[in-house]
PDB file of C-alpha atoms in Angstrom:
ATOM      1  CA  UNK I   7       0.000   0.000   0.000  1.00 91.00           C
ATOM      2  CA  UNK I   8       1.081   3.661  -0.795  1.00 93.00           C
ATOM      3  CA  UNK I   9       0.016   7.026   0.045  1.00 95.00           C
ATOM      4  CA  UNK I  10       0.620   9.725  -2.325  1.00 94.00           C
ATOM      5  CA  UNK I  11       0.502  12.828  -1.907  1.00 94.00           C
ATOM      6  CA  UNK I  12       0.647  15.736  -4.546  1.00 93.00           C
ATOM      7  CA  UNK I  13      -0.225  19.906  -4.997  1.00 95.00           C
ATOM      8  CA  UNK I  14       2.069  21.573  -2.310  1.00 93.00           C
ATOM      9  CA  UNK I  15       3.159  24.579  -2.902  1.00 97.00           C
ATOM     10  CA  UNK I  16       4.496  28.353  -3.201  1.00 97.00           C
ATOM     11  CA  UNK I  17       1.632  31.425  -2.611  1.00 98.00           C
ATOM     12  CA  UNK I  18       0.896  34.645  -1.248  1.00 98.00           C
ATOM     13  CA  UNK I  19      -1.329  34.916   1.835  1.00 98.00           C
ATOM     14  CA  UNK I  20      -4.764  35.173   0.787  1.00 98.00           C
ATOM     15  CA  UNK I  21      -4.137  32.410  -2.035  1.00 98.00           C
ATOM     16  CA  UNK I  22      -5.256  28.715  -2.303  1.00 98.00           C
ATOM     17  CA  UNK I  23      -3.826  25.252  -2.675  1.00 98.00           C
ATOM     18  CA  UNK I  24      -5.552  22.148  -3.373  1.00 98.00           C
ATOM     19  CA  UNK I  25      -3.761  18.783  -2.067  1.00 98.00           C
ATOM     20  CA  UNK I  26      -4.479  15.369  -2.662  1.00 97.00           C
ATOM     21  CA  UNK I  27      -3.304  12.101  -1.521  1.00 96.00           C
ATOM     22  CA  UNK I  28      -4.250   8.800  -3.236  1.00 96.00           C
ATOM     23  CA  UNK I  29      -4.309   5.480  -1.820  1.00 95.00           C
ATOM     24  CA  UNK I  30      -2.783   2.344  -4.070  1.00 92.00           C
ATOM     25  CA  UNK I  31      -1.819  -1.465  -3.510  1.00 93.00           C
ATOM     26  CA  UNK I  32      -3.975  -3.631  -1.690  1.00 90.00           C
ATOM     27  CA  UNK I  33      -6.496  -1.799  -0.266  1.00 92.00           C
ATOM     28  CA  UNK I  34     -10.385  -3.437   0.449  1.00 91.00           C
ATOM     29  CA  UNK I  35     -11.267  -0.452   2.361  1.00 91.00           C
ATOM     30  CA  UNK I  36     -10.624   2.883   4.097  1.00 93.00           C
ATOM     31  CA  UNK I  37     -11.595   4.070   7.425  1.00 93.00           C
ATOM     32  CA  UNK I  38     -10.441   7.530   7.394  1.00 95.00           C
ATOM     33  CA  UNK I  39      -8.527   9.955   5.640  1.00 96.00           C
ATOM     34  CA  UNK I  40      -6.602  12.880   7.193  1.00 96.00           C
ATOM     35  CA  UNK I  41      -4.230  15.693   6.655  1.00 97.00           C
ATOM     36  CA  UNK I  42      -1.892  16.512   9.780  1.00 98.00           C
ATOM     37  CA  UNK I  43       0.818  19.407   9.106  1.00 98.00           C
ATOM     38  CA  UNK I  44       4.364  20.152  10.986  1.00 98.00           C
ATOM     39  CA  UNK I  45       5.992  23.362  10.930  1.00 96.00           C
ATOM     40  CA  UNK I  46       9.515  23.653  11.788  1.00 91.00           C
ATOM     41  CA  UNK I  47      10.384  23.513  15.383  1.00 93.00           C
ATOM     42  CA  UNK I  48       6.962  22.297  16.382  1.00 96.00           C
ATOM     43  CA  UNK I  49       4.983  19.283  16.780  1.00 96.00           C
ATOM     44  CA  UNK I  50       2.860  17.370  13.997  1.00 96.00           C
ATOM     45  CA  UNK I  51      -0.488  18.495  14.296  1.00 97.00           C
ATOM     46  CA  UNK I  52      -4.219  17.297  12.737  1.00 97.00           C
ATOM     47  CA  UNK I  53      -5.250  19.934  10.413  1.00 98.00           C
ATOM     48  CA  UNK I  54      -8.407  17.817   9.037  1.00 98.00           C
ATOM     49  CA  UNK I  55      -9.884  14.117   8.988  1.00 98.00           C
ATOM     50  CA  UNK I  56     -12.940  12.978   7.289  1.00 97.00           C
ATOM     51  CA  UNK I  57     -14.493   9.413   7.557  1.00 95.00           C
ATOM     52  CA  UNK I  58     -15.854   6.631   5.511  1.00 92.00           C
ATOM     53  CA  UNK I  59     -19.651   7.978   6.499  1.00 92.00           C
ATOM     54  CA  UNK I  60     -17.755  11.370   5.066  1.00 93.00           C
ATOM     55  CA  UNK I  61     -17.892  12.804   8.597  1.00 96.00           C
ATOM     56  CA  UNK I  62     -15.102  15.623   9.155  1.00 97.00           C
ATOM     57  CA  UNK I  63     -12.803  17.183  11.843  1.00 98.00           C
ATOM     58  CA  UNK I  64     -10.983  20.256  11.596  1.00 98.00           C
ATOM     59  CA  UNK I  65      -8.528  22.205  13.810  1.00 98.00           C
ATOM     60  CA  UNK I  66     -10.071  25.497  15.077  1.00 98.00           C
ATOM     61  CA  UNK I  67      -7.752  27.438  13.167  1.00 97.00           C
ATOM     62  CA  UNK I  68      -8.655  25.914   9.453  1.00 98.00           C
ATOM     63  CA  UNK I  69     -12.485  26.013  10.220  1.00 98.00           C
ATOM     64  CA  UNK I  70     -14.315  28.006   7.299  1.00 97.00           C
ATOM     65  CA  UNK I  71     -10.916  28.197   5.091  1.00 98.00           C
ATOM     66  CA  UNK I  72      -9.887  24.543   4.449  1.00 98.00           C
ATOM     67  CA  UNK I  73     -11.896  21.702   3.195  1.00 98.00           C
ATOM     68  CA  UNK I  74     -11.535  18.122   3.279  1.00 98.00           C
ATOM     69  CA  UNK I  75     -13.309  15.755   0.986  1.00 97.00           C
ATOM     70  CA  UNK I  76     -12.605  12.401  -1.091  1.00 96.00           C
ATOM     71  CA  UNK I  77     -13.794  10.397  -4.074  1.00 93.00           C
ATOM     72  CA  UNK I  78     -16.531   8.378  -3.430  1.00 88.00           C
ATOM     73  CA  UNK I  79     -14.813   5.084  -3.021  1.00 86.00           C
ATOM     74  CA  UNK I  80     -12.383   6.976  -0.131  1.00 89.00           C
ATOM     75  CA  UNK I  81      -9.050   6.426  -2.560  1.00 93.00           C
ATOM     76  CA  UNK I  82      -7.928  10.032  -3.294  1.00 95.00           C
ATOM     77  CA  UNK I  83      -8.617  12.434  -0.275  1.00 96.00           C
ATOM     78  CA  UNK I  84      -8.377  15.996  -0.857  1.00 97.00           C
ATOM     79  CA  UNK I  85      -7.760  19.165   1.379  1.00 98.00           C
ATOM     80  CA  UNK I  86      -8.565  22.557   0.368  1.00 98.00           C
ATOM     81  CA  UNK I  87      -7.135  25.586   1.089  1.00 98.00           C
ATOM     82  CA  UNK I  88      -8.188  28.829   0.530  1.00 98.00           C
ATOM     83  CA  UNK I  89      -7.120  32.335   2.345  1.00 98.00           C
ATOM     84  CA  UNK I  90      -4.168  30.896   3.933  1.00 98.00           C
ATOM     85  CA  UNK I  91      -2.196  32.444   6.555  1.00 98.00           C
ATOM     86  CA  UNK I  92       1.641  32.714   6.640  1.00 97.00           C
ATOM     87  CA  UNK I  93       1.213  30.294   9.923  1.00 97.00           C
ATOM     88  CA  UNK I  94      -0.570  27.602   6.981  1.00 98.00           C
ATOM     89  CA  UNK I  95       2.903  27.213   6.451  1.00 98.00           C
ATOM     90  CA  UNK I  96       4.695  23.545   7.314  1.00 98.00           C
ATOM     91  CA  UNK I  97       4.810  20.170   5.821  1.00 98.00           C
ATOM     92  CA  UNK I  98       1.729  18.814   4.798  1.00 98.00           C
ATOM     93  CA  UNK I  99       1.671  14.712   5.307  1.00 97.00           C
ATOM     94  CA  UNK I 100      -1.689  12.890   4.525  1.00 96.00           C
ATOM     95  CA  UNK I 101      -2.638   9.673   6.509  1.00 96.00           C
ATOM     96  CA  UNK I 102      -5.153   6.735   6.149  1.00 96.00           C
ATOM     97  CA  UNK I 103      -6.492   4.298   7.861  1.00 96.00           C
ATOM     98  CA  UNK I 104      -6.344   1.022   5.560  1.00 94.00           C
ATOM     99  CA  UNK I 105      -7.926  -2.665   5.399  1.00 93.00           C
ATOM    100  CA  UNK I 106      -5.633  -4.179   3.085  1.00 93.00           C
ATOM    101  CA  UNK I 107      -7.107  -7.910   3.669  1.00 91.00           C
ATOM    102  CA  UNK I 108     -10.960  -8.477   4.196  1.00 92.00           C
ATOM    103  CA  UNK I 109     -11.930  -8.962   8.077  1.00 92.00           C
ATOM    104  CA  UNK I 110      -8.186  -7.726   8.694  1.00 92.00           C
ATOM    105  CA  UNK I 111      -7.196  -4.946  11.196  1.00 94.00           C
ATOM    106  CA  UNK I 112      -6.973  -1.008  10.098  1.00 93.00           C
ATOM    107  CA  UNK I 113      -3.557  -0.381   9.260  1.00 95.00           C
ATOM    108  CA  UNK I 114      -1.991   3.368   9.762  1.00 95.00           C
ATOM    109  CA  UNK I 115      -0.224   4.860   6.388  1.00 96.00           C
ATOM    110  CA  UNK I 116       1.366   8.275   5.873  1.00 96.00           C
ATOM    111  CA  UNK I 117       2.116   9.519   2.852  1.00 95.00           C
ATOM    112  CA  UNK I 118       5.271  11.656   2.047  1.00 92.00           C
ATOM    113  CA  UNK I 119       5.199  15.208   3.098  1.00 93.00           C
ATOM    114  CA  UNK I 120       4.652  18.126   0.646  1.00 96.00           C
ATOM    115  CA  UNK I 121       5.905  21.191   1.244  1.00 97.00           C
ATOM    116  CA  UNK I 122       3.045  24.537   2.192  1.00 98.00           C
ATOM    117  CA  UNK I 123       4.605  27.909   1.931  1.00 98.00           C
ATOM    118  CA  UNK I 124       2.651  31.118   2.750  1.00 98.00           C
ATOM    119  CA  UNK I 125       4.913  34.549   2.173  1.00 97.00           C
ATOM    120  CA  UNK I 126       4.488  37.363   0.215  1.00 95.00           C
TER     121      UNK I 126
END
């Protein structure tokens, strides 16, 4: 199974980025989808999570200018982000929670990082 994640990026506060994250290999199923974030010098944080009955979570500080969302069959998750904030900026990793075998356990992925920059 891989997690990958695409659409980081370079903009000016106020602007918008769209990521995604796609989910490939053996996968019968996904439980959840999220987007956590680290800037530098600080711990990895949540930003956003939505669930297979397309349920979401986000961090106070995203609420009414980021938006989470997937395909219907939960294999490419999306985040996005509109009027962002110089403090948008960090490392952007997406995560999933995976069946990979029928009647199998959930299985924790993360997909590689992609780089958020706010500055004008």
């Amino acid at each position: 199974v891989q997690l990958q994640a695409s659409g980081g990026g370079s903009v000016q506060p106020g602007g918008s980025l769209r990521l995604s994250c796609t989910a490939s290999g053996s996968v019968v199923s996904i439980g959840a989808m999220g987007w956590y974030r680290q800037a530098p010098g600080k711990d990895r944080e949540v930003v956003a999570r939505i669930s297979s009955d397309k349920s979401t979570y986000y961090i106070d500080s995203v609420k009414g200018r980021f938006t989470i969302s997937s395909d219907s069959a939960m294999r490419t998750g999306f985040l996005q982000m509109n009027s962002l904030k110089p403090e948008d900026t960090a490392v952007y990793y997406c995560n999933a929670l995976i069946m990979e075998m029928p009647m199998t356990p959930l299985i924790t992925y993360w997909g590689q990082g992609t780089q958020v920059t706010v500055s004008s």
